[in-house]
C-alpha positions as protocol buffer text, in pm:
chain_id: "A"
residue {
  index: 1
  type: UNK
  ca { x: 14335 y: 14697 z: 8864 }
}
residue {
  index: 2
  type: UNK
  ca { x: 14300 y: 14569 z: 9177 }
}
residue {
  index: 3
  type: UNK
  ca { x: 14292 y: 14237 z: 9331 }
}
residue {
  index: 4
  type: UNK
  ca { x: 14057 y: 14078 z: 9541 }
}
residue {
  index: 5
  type: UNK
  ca { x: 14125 y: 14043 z: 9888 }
}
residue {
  index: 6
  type: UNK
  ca { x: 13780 y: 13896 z: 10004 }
}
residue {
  index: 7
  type: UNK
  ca { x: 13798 y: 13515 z: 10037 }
}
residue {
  index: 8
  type: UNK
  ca { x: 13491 y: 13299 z: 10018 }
}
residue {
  index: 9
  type: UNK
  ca { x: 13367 y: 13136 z: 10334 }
}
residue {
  index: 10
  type: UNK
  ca { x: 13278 y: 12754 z: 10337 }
}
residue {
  index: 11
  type: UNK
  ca { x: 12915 y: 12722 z: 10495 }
}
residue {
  index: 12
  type: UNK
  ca { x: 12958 y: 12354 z: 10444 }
}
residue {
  index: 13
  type: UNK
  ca { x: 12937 y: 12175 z: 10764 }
}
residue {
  index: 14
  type: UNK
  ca { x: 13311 y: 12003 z: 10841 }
}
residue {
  index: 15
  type: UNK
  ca { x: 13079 y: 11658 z: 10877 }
}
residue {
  index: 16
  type: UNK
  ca { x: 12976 y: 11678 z: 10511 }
}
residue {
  index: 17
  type: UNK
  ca { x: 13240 y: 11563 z: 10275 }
}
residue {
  index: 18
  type: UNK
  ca { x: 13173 y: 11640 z: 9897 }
}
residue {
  index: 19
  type: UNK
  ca { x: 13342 y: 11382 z: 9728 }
}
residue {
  index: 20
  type: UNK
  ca { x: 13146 y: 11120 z: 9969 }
}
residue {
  index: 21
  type: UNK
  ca { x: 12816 y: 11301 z: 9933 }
}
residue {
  index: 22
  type: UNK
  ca { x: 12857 y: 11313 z: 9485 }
}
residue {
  index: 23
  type: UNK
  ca { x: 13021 y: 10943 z: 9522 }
}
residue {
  index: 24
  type: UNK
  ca { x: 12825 y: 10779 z: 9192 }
}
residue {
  index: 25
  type: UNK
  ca { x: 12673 y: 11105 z: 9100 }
}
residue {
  index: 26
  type: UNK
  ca { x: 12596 y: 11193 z: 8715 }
}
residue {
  index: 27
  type: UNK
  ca { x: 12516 y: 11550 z: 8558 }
}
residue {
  index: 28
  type: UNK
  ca { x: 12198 y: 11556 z: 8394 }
}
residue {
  index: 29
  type: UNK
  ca { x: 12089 y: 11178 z: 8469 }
}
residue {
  index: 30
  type: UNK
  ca { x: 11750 y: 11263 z: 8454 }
}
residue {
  index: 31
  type: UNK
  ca { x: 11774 y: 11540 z: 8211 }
}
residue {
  index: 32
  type: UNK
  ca { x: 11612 y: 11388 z: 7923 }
}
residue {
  index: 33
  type: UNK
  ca { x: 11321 y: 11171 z: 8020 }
}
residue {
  index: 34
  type: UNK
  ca { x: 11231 y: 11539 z: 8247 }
}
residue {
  index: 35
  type: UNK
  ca { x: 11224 y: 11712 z: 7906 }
}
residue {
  index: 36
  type: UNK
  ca { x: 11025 y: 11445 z: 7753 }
}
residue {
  index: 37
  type: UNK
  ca { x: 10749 y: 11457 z: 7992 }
}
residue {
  index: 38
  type: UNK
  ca { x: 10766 y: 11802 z: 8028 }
}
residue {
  index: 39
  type: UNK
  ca { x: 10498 y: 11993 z: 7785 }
}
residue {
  index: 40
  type: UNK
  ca { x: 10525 y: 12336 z: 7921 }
}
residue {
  index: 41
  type: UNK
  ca { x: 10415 y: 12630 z: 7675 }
}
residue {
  index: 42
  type: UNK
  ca { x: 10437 y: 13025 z: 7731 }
}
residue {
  index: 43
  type: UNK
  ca { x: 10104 y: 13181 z: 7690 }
}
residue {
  index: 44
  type: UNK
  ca { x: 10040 y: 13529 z: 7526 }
}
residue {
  index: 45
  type: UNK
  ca { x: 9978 y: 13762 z: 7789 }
}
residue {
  index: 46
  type: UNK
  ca { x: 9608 y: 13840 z: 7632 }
}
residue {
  index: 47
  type: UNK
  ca { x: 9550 y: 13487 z: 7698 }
}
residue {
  index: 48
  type: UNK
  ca { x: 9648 y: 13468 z: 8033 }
}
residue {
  index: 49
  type: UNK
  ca { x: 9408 y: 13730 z: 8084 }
}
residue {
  index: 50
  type: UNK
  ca { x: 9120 y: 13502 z: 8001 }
}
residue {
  index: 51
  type: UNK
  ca { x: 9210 y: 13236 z: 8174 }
}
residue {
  index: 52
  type: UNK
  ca { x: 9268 y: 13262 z: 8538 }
}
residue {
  index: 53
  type: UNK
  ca { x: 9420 y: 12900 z: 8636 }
}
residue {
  index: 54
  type: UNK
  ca { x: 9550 y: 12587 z: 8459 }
}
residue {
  index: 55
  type: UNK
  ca { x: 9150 y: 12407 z: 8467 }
}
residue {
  index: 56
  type: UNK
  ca { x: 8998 y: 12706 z: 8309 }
}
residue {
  index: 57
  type: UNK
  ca { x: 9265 y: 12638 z: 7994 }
}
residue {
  index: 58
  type: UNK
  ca { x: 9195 y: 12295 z: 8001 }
}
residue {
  index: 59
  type: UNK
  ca { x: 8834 y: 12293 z: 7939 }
}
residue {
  index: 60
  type: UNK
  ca { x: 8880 y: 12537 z: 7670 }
}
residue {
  index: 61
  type: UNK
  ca { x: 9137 y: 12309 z: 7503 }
}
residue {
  index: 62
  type: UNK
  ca { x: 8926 y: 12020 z: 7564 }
}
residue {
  index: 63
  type: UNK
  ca { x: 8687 y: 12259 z: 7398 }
}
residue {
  index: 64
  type: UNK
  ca { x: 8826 y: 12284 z: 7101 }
}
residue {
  index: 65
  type: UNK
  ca { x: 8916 y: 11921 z: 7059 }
}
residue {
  index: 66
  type: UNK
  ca { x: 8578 y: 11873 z: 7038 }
}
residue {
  index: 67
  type: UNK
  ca { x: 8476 y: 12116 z: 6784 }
}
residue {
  index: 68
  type: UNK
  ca { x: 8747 y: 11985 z: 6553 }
}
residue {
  index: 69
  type: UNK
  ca { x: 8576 y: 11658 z: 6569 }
}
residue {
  index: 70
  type: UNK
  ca { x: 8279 y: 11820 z: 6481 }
}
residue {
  index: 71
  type: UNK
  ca { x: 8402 y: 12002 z: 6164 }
}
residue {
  index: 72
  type: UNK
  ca { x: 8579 y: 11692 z: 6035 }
}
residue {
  index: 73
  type: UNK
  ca { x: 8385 y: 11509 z: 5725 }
}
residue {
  index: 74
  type: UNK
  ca { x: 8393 y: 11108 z: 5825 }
}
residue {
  index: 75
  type: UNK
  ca { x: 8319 y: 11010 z: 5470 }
}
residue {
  index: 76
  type: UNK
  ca { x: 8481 y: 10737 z: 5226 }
}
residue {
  index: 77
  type: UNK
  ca { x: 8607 y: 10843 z: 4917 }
}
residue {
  index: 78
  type: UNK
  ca { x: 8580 y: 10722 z: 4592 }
}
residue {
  index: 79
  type: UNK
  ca { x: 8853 y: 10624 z: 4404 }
}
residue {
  index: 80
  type: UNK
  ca { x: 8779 y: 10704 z: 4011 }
}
């Protein structure tokens, strides 16, 4: 095998120094409270179909909320 002979060339300006710029820097500091607000989903692609932007899924969903209300019974019961 041969061995690479092409060297990687530093873009980084000679003004910016690294270990200055990441001074106090810490991986994934706002890792988990993005992940906790974050309530992406995939959609099928048939469903995408229908729906051609994120307000036209959101009435539908609001939608639905609704009819479940609907269908649920509100009534006590009785304990025998």
């Amino acid at each position: 095998m041969a061995k690479s002979t092409s060297r990687k060339v530093d873009e980084l300006r000679p003004e910016y120094d690294l270990r200055e710029l990441m001074k106090g820097a810490a991986r994934g500091k706002y890792a988990q409270g993005y992940r906790a607000g974050t309530n992406l989903v995939a959609l099928a692609a048939d469903v995408k179909d229908a729906f051609p932007d994120e307000a036209a899924v959101n009435d539908a969903l609001r939608l639905v909320i609704e009819l479940r209300k609907v269908g649920q019974v509100t009534t006590k019961r009785r304990r025998a």
